[in-house]
PDB file of C-alpha atoms in Angstrom:
ATOM      1  CA  UNK A 126      -0.244   0.224   0.290  1.00 58.00           C
ATOM      2  CA  UNK A 127       2.979   2.220   0.939  1.00 62.00           C
ATOM      3  CA  UNK A 128       4.362   1.898  -2.668  1.00 65.00           C
ATOM      4  CA  UNK A 129       1.127   2.841  -4.092  1.00 63.00           C
ATOM      5  CA  UNK A 130       1.273   6.041  -2.444  1.00 68.00           C
ATOM      6  CA  UNK A 131       4.688   6.578  -4.164  1.00 66.00           C
ATOM      7  CA  UNK A 132       3.650   5.342  -7.294  1.00 66.00           C
ATOM      8  CA  UNK A 133       0.690   7.909  -7.794  1.00 67.00           C
ATOM      9  CA  UNK A 134       2.620  11.081  -7.947  1.00 66.00           C
ATOM     10  CA  UNK A 135       5.169   9.657  -9.807  1.00 60.00           C
ATOM     11  CA  UNK A 136       2.682   8.785 -12.886  1.00 62.00           C
ATOM     12  CA  UNK A 137       1.373  12.408 -12.620  1.00 62.00           C
ATOM     13  CA  UNK A 138       4.561  13.916 -13.016  1.00 60.00           C
ATOM     14  CA  UNK A 139       5.634  11.900 -15.994  1.00 56.00           C
ATOM     15  CA  UNK A 140       3.750  14.272 -18.509  1.00 54.00           C
ATOM     16  CA  UNK A 141       6.404  16.908 -16.918  1.00 52.00           C
ATOM     17  CA  UNK A 142       8.927  14.469 -18.043  1.00 48.00           C
ATOM     18  CA  UNK A 143       8.071  13.049 -21.334  1.00 50.00           C
ATOM     19  CA  UNK A 144       9.683  15.268 -24.263  1.00 51.00           C
ATOM     20  CA  UNK A 145       8.187  14.649 -27.396  1.00 54.00           C
ATOM     21  CA  UNK A 146      11.027  15.221 -30.582  1.00 54.00           C
ATOM     22  CA  UNK A 147      10.305  17.575 -33.347  1.00 53.00           C
ATOM     23  CA  UNK A 148      12.005  17.112 -36.465  1.00 54.00           C
ATOM     24  CA  UNK A 149      12.238  19.748 -39.098  1.00 54.00           C
ATOM     25  CA  UNK A 150      13.550  18.232 -42.320  1.00 54.00           C
ATOM     26  CA  UNK A 151      14.020  20.373 -45.351  1.00 56.00           C
ATOM     27  CA  UNK A 152      14.983  19.142 -48.957  1.00 58.00           C
ATOM     28  CA  UNK A 153      16.466  22.234 -51.599  1.00 61.00           C
ATOM     29  CA  UNK A 154      16.758  21.833 -55.035  1.00 60.00           C
ATOM     30  CA  UNK A 155      20.246  21.794 -56.686  1.00 60.00           C
ATOM     31  CA  UNK A 156      20.381  25.694 -56.913  1.00 65.00           C
ATOM     32  CA  UNK A 157      19.575  25.948 -53.339  1.00 64.00           C
ATOM     33  CA  UNK A 158      16.255  27.456 -54.015  1.00 62.00           C
ATOM     34  CA  UNK A 159      13.064  25.600 -52.059  1.00 63.00           C
ATOM     35  CA  UNK A 160      11.359  23.229 -54.078  1.00 59.00           C
ATOM     36  CA  UNK A 161       7.459  24.384 -55.026  1.00 56.00           C
ATOM     37  CA  UNK A 162       5.300  22.290 -52.666  1.00 68.00           C
ATOM     38  CA  UNK A 163       1.891  20.870 -51.661  1.00 87.00           C
ATOM     39  CA  UNK A 164       1.122  20.784 -48.361  1.00 91.00           C
ATOM     40  CA  UNK A 165      -0.622  18.262 -46.458  1.00 92.00           C
ATOM     41  CA  UNK A 166      -1.919  18.341 -42.834  1.00 93.00           C
ATOM     42  CA  UNK A 167      -3.008  15.149 -40.686  1.00 94.00           C
ATOM     43  CA  UNK A 168      -3.637  15.216 -36.493  1.00 94.00           C
ATOM     44  CA  UNK A 169      -4.510  12.964 -33.496  1.00 93.00           C
ATOM     45  CA  UNK A 170      -5.649  14.092 -30.204  1.00 93.00           C
ATOM     46  CA  UNK A 171      -5.035  11.556 -27.107  1.00 91.00           C
ATOM     47  CA  UNK A 172      -6.524  11.391 -23.768  1.00 91.00           C
ATOM     48  CA  UNK A 173      -5.274  10.488 -20.501  1.00 88.00           C
ATOM     49  CA  UNK A 174      -2.837   8.250 -22.275  1.00 83.00           C
ATOM     50  CA  UNK A 175      -5.257   5.704 -23.406  1.00 86.00           C
ATOM     51  CA  UNK A 176      -7.812   6.894 -25.935  1.00 89.00           C
ATOM     52  CA  UNK A 177      -6.688   8.110 -29.595  1.00 88.00           C
ATOM     53  CA  UNK A 178      -8.659   9.671 -32.314  1.00 92.00           C
ATOM     54  CA  UNK A 179      -7.193  10.835 -35.506  1.00 91.00           C
ATOM     55  CA  UNK A 180      -4.219   9.694 -37.504  1.00 90.00           C
ATOM     56  CA  UNK A 181      -1.279  12.033 -37.399  1.00 89.00           C
ATOM     57  CA  UNK A 182       1.131   9.451 -39.784  1.00 90.00           C
ATOM     58  CA  UNK A 183       3.227  11.020 -42.376  1.00 90.00           C
ATOM     59  CA  UNK A 184       1.368   8.884 -44.779  1.00 91.00           C
ATOM     60  CA  UNK A 185      -2.143  10.465 -44.096  1.00 92.00           C
ATOM     61  CA  UNK A 186      -0.789  13.888 -44.467  1.00 92.00           C
ATOM     62  CA  UNK A 187       0.856  12.838 -47.490  1.00 91.00           C
ATOM     63  CA  UNK A 188      -2.748  11.441 -48.358  1.00 91.00           C
ATOM     64  CA  UNK A 189      -4.495  14.703 -47.437  1.00 90.00           C
ATOM     65  CA  UNK A 190      -2.555  16.993 -49.548  1.00 89.00           C
ATOM     66  CA  UNK A 191      -1.777  14.632 -52.602  1.00 90.00           C
ATOM     67  CA  UNK A 192       1.634  14.270 -52.498  1.00 90.00           C
ATOM     68  CA  UNK A 193       3.903  11.594 -54.013  1.00 88.00           C
ATOM     69  CA  UNK A 194       7.260  13.390 -53.385  1.00 86.00           C
ATOM     70  CA  UNK A 195       8.286  14.374 -49.485  1.00 86.00           C
ATOM     71  CA  UNK A 196      10.621  17.470 -49.263  1.00 83.00           C
ATOM     72  CA  UNK A 197       9.879  18.223 -45.329  1.00 83.00           C
ATOM     73  CA  UNK A 198       7.826  16.907 -42.579  1.00 88.00           C
ATOM     74  CA  UNK A 199       7.219  19.300 -39.597  1.00 88.00           C
ATOM     75  CA  UNK A 200       5.477  17.697 -36.224  1.00 89.00           C
ATOM     76  CA  UNK A 201       3.642  19.902 -33.500  1.00 89.00           C
ATOM     77  CA  UNK A 202       2.684  18.480 -30.086  1.00 89.00           C
ATOM     78  CA  UNK A 203       0.806  20.424 -27.532  1.00 88.00           C
ATOM     79  CA  UNK A 204      -0.133  18.989 -24.252  1.00 86.00           C
ATOM     80  CA  UNK A 205      -2.513  20.171 -21.705  1.00 82.00           C
ATOM     81  CA  UNK A 206      -1.240  18.995 -18.356  1.00 81.00           C
ATOM     82  CA  UNK A 207      -0.346  15.781 -20.499  1.00 78.00           C
ATOM     83  CA  UNK A 208      -3.635  14.759 -19.956  1.00 86.00           C
ATOM     84  CA  UNK A 209      -4.718  15.562 -23.545  1.00 90.00           C
ATOM     85  CA  UNK A 210      -2.125  15.702 -26.142  1.00 90.00           C
ATOM     86  CA  UNK A 211      -2.724  17.108 -29.596  1.00 91.00           C
ATOM     87  CA  UNK A 212      -0.072  15.658 -32.416  1.00 91.00           C
ATOM     88  CA  UNK A 213      -0.293  17.316 -35.816  1.00 92.00           C
ATOM     89  CA  UNK A 214       2.129  16.668 -38.659  1.00 92.00           C
ATOM     90  CA  UNK A 215       2.620  19.039 -41.716  1.00 91.00           C
ATOM     91  CA  UNK A 216       4.182  17.532 -44.644  1.00 91.00           C
ATOM     92  CA  UNK A 217       5.224  19.696 -47.951  1.00 88.00           C
ATOM     93  CA  UNK A 218       6.214  17.788 -50.884  1.00 87.00           C
ATOM     94  CA  UNK A 219       5.398  17.290 -54.897  1.00 83.00           C
TER      95      UNK A 219
END
């Protein structure tokens, strides 16, 4: 029982400890100019680490934007105290 009292605050603090990686990958043409791109978005929301709605995969963002070749991927994660986490993926490409 005593270990349960120690475990509950630890679980509540994990939302402060967990870091979500953000990756920006950009590809330029041979001249160094940015390649003209299409944009596709995909998002998902997770409640209380158990229930997720939506699809925030790169493949879904490609489908939504009609993209066949990916030039860059941007991932954004917003969290409300770790209980509600919203992920959004933005894909740019041709």
